[in-house]
Short mmCIF file of N, CA and C in Angstrom, two decimals:
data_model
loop_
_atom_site.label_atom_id
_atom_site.label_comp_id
_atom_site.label_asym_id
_atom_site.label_seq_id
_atom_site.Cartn_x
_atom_site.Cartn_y
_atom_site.Cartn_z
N UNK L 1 15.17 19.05 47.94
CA UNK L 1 16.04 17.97 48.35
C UNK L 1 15.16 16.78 48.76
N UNK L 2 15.51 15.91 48.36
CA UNK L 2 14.73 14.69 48.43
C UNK L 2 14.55 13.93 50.02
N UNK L 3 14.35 13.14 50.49
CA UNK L 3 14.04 12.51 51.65
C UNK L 3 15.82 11.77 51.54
N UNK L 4 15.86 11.23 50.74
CA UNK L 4 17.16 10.35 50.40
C UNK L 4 18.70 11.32 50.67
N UNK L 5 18.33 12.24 50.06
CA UNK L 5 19.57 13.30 50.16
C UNK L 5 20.03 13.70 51.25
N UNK L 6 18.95 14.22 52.20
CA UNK L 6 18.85 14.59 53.03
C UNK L 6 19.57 13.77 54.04
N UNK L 7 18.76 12.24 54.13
CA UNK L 7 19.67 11.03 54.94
C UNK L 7 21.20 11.25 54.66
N UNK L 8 21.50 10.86 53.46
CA UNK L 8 22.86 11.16 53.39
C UNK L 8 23.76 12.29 54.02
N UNK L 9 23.04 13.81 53.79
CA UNK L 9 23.94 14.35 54.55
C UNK L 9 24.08 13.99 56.22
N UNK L 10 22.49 13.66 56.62
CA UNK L 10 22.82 13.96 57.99
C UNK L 10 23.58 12.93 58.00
N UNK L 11 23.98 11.44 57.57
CA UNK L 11 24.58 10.25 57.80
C UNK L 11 26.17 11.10 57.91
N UNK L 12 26.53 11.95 57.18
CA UNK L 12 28.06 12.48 56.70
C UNK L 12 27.85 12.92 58.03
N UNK L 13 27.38 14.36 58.52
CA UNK L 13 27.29 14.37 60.07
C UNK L 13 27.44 14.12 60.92
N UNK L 14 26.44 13.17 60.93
CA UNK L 14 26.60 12.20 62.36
C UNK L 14 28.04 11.34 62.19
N UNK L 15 28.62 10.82 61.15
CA UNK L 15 29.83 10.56 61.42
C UNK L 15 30.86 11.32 61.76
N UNK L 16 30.69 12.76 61.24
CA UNK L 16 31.62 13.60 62.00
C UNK L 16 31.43 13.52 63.23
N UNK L 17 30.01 13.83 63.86
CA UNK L 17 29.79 14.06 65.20
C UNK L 17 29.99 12.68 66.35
N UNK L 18 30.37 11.89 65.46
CA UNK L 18 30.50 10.80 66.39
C UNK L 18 29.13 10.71 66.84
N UNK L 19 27.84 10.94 66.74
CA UNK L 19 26.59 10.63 67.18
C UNK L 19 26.01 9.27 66.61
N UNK L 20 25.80 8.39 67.28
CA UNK L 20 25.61 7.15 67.06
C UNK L 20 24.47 6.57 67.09
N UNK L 21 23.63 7.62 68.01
CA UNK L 21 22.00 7.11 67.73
C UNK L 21 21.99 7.73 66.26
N UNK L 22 22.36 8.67 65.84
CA UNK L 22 21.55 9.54 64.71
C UNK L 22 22.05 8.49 63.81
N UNK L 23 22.97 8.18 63.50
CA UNK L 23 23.93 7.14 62.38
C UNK L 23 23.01 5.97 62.04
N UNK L 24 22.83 5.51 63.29
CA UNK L 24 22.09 3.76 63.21
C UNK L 24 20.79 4.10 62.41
N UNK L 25 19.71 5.42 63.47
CA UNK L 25 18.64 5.25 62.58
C UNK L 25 18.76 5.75 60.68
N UNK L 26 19.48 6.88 60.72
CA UNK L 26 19.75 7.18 59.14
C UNK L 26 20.15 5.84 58.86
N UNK L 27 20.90 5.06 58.81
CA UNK L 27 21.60 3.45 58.14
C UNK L 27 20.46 2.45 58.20
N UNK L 28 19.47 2.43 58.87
CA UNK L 28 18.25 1.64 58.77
C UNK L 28 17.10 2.40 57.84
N UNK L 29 16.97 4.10 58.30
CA UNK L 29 15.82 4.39 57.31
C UNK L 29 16.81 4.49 55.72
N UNK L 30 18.23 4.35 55.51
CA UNK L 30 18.43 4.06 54.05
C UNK L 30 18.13 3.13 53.71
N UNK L 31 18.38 2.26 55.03
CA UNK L 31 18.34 0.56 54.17
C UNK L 31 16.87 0.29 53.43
N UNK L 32 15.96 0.74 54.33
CA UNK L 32 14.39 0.62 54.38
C UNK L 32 14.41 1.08 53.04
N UNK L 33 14.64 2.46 52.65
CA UNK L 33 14.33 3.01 51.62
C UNK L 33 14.70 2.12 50.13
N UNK L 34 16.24 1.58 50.15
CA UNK L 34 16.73 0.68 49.54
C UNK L 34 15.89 -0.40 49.66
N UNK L 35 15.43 -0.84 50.54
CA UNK L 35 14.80 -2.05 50.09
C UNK L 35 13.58 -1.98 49.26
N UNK L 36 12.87 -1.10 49.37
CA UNK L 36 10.77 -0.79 48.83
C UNK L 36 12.02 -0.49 47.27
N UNK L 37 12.66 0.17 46.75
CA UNK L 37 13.40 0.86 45.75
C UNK L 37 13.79 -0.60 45.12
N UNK L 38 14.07 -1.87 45.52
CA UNK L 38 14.53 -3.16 44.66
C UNK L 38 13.43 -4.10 44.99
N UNK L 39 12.49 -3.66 45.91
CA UNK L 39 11.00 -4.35 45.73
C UNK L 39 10.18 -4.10 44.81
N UNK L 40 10.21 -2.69 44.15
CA UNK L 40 9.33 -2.12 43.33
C UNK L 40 9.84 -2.38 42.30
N UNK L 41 10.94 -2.43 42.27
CA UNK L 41 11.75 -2.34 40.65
C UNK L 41 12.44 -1.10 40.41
N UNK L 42 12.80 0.04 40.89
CA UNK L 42 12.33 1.30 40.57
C UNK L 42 13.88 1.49 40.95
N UNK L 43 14.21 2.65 40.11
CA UNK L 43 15.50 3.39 40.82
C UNK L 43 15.80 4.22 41.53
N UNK L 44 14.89 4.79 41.57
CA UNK L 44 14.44 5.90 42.64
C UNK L 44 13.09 5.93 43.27
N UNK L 45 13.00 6.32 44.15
CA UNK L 45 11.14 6.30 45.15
C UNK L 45 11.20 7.54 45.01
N UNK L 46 9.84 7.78 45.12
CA UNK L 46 8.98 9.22 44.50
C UNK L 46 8.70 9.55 45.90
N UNK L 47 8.55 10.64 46.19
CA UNK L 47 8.56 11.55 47.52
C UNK L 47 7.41 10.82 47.93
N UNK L 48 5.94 9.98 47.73
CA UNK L 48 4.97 9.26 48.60
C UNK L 48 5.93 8.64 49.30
N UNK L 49 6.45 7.44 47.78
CA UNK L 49 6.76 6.10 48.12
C UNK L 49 8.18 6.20 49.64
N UNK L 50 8.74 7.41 49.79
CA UNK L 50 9.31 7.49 50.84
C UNK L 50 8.86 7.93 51.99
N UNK L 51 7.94 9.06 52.03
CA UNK L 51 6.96 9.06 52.94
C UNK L 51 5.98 7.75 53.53
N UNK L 52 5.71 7.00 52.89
CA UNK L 52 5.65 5.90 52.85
C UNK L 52 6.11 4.94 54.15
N UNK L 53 7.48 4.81 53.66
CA UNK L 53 8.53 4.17 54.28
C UNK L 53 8.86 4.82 55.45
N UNK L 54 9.07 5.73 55.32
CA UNK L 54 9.17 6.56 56.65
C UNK L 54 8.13 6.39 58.09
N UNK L 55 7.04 6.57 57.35
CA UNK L 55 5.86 6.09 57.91
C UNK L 55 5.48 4.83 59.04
N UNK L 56 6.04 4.71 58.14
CA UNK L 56 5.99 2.31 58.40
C UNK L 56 6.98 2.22 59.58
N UNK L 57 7.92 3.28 59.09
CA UNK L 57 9.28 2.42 60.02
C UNK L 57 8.93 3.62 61.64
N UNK L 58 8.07 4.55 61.34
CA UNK L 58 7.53 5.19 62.58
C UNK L 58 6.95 4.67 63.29
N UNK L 59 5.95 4.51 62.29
CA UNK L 59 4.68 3.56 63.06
C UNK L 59 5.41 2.48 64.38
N UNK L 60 6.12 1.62 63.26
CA UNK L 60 6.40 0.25 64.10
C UNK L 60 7.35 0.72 65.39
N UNK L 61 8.12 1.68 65.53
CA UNK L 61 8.67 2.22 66.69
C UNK L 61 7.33 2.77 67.22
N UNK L 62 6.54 3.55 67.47
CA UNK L 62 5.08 3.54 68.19
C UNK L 62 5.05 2.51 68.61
N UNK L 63 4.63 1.33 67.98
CA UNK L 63 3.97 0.30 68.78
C UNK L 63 5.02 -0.30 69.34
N UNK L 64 6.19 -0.63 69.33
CA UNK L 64 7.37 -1.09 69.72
C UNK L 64 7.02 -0.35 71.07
N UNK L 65 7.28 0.58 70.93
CA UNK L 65 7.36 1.55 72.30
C UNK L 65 5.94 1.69 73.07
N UNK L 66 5.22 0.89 73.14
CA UNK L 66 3.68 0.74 74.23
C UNK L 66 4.21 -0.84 74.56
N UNK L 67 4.47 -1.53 74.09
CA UNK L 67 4.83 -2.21 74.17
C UNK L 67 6.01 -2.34 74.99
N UNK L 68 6.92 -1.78 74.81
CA UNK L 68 8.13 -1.81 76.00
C UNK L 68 7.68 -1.50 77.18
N UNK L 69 7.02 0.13 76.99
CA UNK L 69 6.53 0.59 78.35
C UNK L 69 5.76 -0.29 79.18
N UNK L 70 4.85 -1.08 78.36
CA UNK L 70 4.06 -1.85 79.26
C UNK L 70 4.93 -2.92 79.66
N UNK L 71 6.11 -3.87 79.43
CA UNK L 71 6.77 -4.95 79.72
C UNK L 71 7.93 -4.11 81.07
N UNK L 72 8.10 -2.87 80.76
CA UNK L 72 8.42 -2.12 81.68
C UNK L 72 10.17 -2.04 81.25
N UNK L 73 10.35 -2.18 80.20
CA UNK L 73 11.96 -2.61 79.47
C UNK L 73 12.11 -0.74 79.29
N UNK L 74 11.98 -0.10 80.33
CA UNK L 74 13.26 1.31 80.39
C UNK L 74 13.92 1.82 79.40
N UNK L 75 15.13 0.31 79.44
CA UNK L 75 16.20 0.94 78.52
C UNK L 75 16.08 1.26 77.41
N UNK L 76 14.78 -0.04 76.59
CA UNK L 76 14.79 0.09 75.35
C UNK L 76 13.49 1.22 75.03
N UNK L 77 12.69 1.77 76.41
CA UNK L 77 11.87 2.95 76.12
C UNK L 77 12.72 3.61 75.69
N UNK L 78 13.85 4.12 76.42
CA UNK L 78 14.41 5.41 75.96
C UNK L 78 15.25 5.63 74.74
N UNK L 79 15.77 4.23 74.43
CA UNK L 79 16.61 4.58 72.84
C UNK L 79 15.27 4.32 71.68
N UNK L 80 14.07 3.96 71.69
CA UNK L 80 13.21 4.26 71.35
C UNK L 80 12.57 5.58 71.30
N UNK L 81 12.88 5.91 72.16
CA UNK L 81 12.07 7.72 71.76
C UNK L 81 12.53 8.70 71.19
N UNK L 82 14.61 7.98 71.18
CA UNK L 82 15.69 8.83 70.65
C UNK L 82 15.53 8.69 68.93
N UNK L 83 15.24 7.23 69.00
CA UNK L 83 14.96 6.85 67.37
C UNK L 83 13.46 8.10 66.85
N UNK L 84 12.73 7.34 67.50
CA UNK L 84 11.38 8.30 67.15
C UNK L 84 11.13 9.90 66.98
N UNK L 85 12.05 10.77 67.98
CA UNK L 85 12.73 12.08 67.63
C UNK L 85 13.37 11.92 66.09
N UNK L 86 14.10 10.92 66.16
CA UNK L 86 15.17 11.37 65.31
C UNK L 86 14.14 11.37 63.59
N UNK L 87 13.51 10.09 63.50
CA UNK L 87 12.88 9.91 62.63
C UNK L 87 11.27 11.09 62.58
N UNK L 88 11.09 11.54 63.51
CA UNK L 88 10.17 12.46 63.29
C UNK L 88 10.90 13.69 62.33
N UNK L 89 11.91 14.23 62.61
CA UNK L 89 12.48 15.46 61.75
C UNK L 89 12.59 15.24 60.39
N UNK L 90 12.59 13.91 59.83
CA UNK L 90 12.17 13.74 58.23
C UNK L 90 10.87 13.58 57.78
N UNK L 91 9.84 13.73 58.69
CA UNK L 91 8.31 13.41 58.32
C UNK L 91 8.04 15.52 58.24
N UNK L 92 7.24 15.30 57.02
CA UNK L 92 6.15 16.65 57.28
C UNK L 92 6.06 17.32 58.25
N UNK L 93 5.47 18.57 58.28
CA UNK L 93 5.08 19.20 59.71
C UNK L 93 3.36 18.32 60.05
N UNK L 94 2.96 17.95 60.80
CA UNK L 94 2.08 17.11 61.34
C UNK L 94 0.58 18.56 61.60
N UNK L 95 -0.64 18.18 60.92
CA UNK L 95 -1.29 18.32 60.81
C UNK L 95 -2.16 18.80 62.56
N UNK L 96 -2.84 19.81 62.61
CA UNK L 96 -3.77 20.53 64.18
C UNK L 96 -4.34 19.26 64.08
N UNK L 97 -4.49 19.35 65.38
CA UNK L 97 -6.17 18.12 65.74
C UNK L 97 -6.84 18.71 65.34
N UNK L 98 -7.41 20.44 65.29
CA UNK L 98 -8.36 20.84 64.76
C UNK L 98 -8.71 20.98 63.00
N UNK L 99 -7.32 20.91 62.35
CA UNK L 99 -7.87 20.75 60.84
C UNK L 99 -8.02 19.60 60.38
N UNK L 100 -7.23 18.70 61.48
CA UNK L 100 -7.76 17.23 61.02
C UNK L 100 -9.16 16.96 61.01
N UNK L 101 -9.87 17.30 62.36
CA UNK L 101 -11.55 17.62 62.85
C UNK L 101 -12.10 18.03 61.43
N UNK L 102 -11.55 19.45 61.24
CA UNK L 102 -12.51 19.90 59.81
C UNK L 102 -12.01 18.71 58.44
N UNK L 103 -11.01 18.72 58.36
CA UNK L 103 -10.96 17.60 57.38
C UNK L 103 -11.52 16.50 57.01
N UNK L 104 -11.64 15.79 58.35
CA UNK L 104 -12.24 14.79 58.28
C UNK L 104 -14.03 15.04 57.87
N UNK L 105 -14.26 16.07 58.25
CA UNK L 105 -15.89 16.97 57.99
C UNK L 105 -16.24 16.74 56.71
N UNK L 106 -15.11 17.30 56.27
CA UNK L 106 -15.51 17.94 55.00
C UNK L 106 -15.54 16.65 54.18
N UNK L 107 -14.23 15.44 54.76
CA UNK L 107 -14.22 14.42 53.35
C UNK L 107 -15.71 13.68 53.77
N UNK L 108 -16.34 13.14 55.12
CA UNK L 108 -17.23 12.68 55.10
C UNK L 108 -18.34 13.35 54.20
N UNK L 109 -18.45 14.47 54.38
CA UNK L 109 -19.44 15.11 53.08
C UNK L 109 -19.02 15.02 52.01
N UNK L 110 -17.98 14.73 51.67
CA UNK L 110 -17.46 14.44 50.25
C UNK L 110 -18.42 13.23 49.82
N UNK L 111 -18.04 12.35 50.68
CA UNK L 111 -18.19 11.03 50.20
C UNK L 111 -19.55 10.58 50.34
N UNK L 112 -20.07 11.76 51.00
CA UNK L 112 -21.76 11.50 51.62
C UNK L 112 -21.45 10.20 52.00
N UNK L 113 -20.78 10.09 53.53
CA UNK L 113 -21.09 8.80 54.80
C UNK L 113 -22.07 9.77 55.91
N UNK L 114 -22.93 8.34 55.80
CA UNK L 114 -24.15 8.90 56.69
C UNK L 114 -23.89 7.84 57.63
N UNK L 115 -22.86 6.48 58.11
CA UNK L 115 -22.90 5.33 58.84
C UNK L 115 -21.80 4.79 58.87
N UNK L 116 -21.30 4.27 60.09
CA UNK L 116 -20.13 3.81 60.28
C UNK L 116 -19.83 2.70 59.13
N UNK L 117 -21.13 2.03 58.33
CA UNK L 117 -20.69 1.23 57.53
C UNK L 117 -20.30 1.71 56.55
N UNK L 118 -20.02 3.20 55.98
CA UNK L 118 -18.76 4.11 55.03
C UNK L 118 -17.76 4.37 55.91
N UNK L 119 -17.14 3.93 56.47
CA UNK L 119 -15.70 4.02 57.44
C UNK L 119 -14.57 3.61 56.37
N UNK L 120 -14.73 2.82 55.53
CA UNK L 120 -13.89 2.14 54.43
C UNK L 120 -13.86 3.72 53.35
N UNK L 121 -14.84 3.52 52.90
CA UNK L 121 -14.94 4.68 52.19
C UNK L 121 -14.44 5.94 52.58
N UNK L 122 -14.18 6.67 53.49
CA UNK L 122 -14.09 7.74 54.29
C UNK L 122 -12.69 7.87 54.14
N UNK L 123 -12.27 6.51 55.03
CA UNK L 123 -10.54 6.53 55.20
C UNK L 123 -9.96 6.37 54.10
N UNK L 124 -10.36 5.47 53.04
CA UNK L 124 -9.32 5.99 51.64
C UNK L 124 -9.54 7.05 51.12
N UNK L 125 -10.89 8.03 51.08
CA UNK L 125 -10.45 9.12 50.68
C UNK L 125 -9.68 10.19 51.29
N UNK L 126 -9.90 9.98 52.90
CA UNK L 126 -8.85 10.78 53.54
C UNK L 126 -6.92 10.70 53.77
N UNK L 127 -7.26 8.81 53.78
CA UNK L 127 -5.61 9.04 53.78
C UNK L 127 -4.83 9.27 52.72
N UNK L 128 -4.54 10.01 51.52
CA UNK L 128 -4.16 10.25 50.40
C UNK L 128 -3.73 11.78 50.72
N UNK L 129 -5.10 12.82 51.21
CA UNK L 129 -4.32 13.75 51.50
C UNK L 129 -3.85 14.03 52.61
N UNK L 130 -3.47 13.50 53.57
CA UNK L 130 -2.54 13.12 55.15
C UNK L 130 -1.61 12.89 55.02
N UNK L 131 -1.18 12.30 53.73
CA UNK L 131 0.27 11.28 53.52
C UNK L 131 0.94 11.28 54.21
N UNK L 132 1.46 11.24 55.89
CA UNK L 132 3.01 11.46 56.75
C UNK L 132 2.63 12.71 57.70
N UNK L 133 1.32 13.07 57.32
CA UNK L 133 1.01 14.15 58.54
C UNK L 133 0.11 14.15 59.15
N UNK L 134 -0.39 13.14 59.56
CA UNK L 134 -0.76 12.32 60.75
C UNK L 134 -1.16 11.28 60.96
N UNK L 135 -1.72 10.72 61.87
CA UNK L 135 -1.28 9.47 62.51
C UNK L 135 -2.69 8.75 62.20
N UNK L 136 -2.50 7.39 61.61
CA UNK L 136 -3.79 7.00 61.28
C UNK L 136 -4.92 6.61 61.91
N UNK L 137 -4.19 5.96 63.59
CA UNK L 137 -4.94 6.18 64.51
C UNK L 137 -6.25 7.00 64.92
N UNK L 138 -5.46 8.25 65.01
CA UNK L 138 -5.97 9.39 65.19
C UNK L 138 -6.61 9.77 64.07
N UNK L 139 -6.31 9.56 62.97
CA UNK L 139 -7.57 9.69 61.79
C UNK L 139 -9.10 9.09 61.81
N UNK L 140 -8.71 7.65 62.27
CA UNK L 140 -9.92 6.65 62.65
C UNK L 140 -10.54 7.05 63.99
N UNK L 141 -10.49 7.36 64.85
CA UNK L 141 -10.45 7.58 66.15
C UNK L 141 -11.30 9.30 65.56
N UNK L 142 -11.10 10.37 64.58
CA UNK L 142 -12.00 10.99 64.43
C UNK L 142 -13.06 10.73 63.67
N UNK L 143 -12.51 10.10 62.62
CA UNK L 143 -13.65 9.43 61.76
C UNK L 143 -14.93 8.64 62.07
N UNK L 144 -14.55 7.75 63.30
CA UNK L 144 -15.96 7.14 64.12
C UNK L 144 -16.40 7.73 64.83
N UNK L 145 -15.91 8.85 65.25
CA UNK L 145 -16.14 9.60 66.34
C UNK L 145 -17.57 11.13 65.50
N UNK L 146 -17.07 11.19 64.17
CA UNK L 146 -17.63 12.03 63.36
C UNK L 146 -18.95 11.36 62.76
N UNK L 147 -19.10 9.75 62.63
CA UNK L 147 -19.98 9.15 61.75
C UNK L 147 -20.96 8.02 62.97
N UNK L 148 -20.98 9.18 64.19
CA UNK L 148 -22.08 8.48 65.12
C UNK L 148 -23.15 9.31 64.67
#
Protein backbone atom coordinates (compact mmCIF):
# COMPACT_ATOMS: atom_id res chain seq x y z
CA UNK A 1 0.00 0.00 0.00
CA UNK A 2 1.38 3.09 -1.02
CA UNK A 3 2.08 6.22 1.29
CA UNK A 4 -0.98 7.88 -0.67
CA UNK A 5 -3.45 5.06 0.06
CA UNK A 6 -2.78 4.82 3.21
CA UNK A 7 -3.55 8.82 3.79
CA UNK A 8 -6.72 8.22 2.31
CA UNK A 9 -7.88 5.64 4.47
CA UNK A 10 -6.79 7.16 7.59
CA UNK A 11 -8.47 10.61 6.13
CA UNK A 12 -11.98 8.20 5.79
CA UNK A 13 -11.29 7.55 9.62
CA UNK A 14 -10.58 10.36 11.05
CA UNK A 15 -13.76 11.63 9.55
CA UNK A 16 -15.62 9.00 11.10
CA UNK A 17 -13.83 9.63 14.29
CA UNK A 18 -14.48 13.12 14.29
CA UNK A 19 -10.58 13.48 15.04
CA UNK A 20 -9.52 16.69 13.76
CA UNK A 21 -5.92 16.89 14.44
CA UNK A 22 -5.49 13.58 12.43
CA UNK A 23 -7.80 15.08 9.39
CA UNK A 24 -5.90 18.52 9.05
CA UNK A 25 -2.47 16.84 9.02
CA UNK A 26 -3.59 13.87 6.42
CA UNK A 27 -5.35 17.07 4.18
CA UNK A 28 -1.97 18.93 4.22
CA UNK A 29 0.42 15.81 3.82
CA UNK A 30 -2.15 15.05 0.60
CA UNK A 31 -1.99 18.39 -0.47
CA UNK A 32 1.96 18.34 -0.19
CA UNK A 33 1.99 15.15 -1.98
CA UNK A 34 -0.34 16.67 -4.76
CA UNK A 35 1.64 19.40 -5.14
CA UNK A 36 5.67 17.72 -5.83
CA UNK A 37 3.02 15.16 -8.22
CA UNK A 38 2.00 18.59 -10.62
CA UNK A 39 5.54 20.01 -9.96
CA UNK A 40 7.18 17.07 -11.44
CA UNK A 41 4.80 16.41 -14.07
CA UNK A 42 4.14 12.97 -12.92
CA UNK A 43 0.92 11.14 -12.02
CA UNK A 44 1.91 9.38 -9.44
CA UNK A 45 5.17 9.80 -6.89
CA UNK A 46 7.28 6.80 -6.48
CA UNK A 47 7.62 5.63 -2.84
CA UNK A 48 11.25 8.09 -2.53
CA UNK A 49 9.53 10.93 -4.09
CA UNK A 50 6.93 10.59 -1.11
CA UNK A 51 9.22 9.78 1.44
CA UNK A 52 10.60 12.70 0.31
CA UNK A 53 7.74 14.86 1.02
CA UNK A 54 7.03 13.44 4.04
CA UNK A 55 10.34 14.25 5.13
CA UNK A 56 10.28 17.97 4.30
CA UNK A 57 6.97 18.47 5.81
CA UNK A 58 8.64 16.71 9.18
CA UNK A 59 11.52 18.36 9.13
CA UNK A 60 9.86 21.86 8.96
CA UNK A 61 7.52 20.92 12.02
CA UNK A 62 11.07 20.12 13.94
CA UNK A 63 12.24 23.35 13.41
CA UNK A 64 8.86 25.03 13.77
CA UNK A 65 8.80 23.43 17.09
CA UNK A 66 12.47 24.79 18.70
CA UNK A 67 11.38 27.56 17.61
CA UNK A 68 8.06 27.86 19.42
CA UNK A 69 9.58 26.38 22.47
CA UNK A 70 12.09 28.94 22.54
CA UNK A 71 9.45 32.05 21.87
CA UNK A 72 7.71 30.09 24.65
CA UNK A 73 4.21 29.85 22.35
CA UNK A 74 2.82 26.50 24.52
CA UNK A 75 -0.09 26.26 22.59
CA UNK A 76 1.37 25.96 19.34
CA UNK A 77 4.21 23.49 21.08
CA UNK A 78 1.63 21.16 21.72
CA UNK A 79 -0.53 20.92 18.47
CA UNK A 80 2.89 20.66 17.02
CA UNK A 81 3.96 17.53 18.60
CA UNK A 82 0.33 16.16 17.87
CA UNK A 83 1.13 16.90 14.13
CA UNK A 84 4.68 15.41 14.48
CA UNK A 85 3.24 12.03 16.19
CA UNK A 86 0.84 11.96 13.72
CA UNK A 87 3.19 12.38 10.75
CA UNK A 88 5.84 10.16 12.28
CA UNK A 89 3.48 6.85 11.81
CA UNK A 90 3.86 7.27 7.92
CA UNK A 91 7.73 7.54 7.95
CA UNK A 92 9.83 4.11 8.11
CA UNK A 93 10.81 2.52 11.28
CA UNK A 94 13.84 4.99 12.16
CA UNK A 95 17.19 3.62 12.12
CA UNK A 96 19.59 2.63 16.08
CA UNK A 97 22.03 5.39 16.77
CA UNK A 98 24.17 2.47 16.81
CA UNK A 99 23.72 1.23 13.08
CA UNK A 100 23.68 4.60 12.06
CA UNK A 101 27.45 4.80 13.97
CA UNK A 102 28.38 1.60 11.90
CA UNK A 103 26.91 2.97 8.81
CA UNK A 104 28.24 5.89 8.72
CA UNK A 105 31.85 3.69 9.25
CA UNK A 106 31.48 1.76 6.76
CA UNK A 107 30.27 4.53 3.99
CA UNK A 108 33.31 6.71 5.10
CA UNK A 109 35.48 3.70 4.06
CA UNK A 110 33.54 3.40 1.14
CA UNK A 111 34.35 6.58 -0.05
CA UNK A 112 37.90 6.57 1.50
CA UNK A 113 37.25 10.19 3.56
CA UNK A 114 40.29 10.69 5.42
CA UNK A 115 39.09 14.80 6.22
CA UNK A 116 36.34 16.76 7.00
CA UNK A 117 36.98 18.25 3.55
CA UNK A 118 35.01 14.72 2.15
CA UNK A 119 31.94 15.67 4.34
CA UNK A 120 30.19 16.45 0.83
CA UNK A 121 31.22 13.28 -0.39
CA UNK A 122 30.28 11.13 2.60
CA UNK A 123 26.74 12.64 3.00
CA UNK A 124 25.58 11.96 -0.56
CA UNK A 125 26.64 8.67 -0.38
CA UNK A 126 24.99 8.11 2.85
CA UNK A 127 21.78 9.89 2.43
CA UNK A 128 20.34 7.62 -0.37
CA UNK A 129 20.41 4.70 1.86
CA UNK A 130 18.61 6.56 5.05
CA UNK A 131 15.85 7.79 2.85
CA UNK A 132 13.08 8.76 5.91
CA UNK A 133 15.00 6.80 8.54
CA UNK A 134 16.79 9.25 10.02
CA UNK A 135 17.35 12.51 10.72
CA UNK A 136 19.93 14.37 8.76
CA UNK A 137 21.07 16.23 11.54
CA UNK A 138 22.02 13.43 13.29
CA UNK A 139 23.65 11.95 10.22
CA UNK A 140 26.05 15.07 10.03
CA UNK A 141 26.53 15.37 13.65
CA UNK A 142 28.02 11.56 13.21
CA UNK A 143 29.73 12.09 10.20
CA UNK A 144 32.06 15.01 11.68
CA UNK A 145 32.17 13.45 14.60
CA UNK A 146 33.64 10.13 12.66
CA UNK A 147 36.07 12.24 10.20
CA UNK A 148 38.14 13.99 13.18
Amino acid sequence: MTILEQLNQDMKQAMKKKDKDTLGVVRMVKASLQNESIKLGNKELSEDEELTVLSKELKQRKDSLQEFKSAGRDDLVKKLEIEINILQEYMPEQISEDELEALVQSTIQEVNATSKKDMGKVMSAIMPKVKGQADGAQINRLVQKNLN
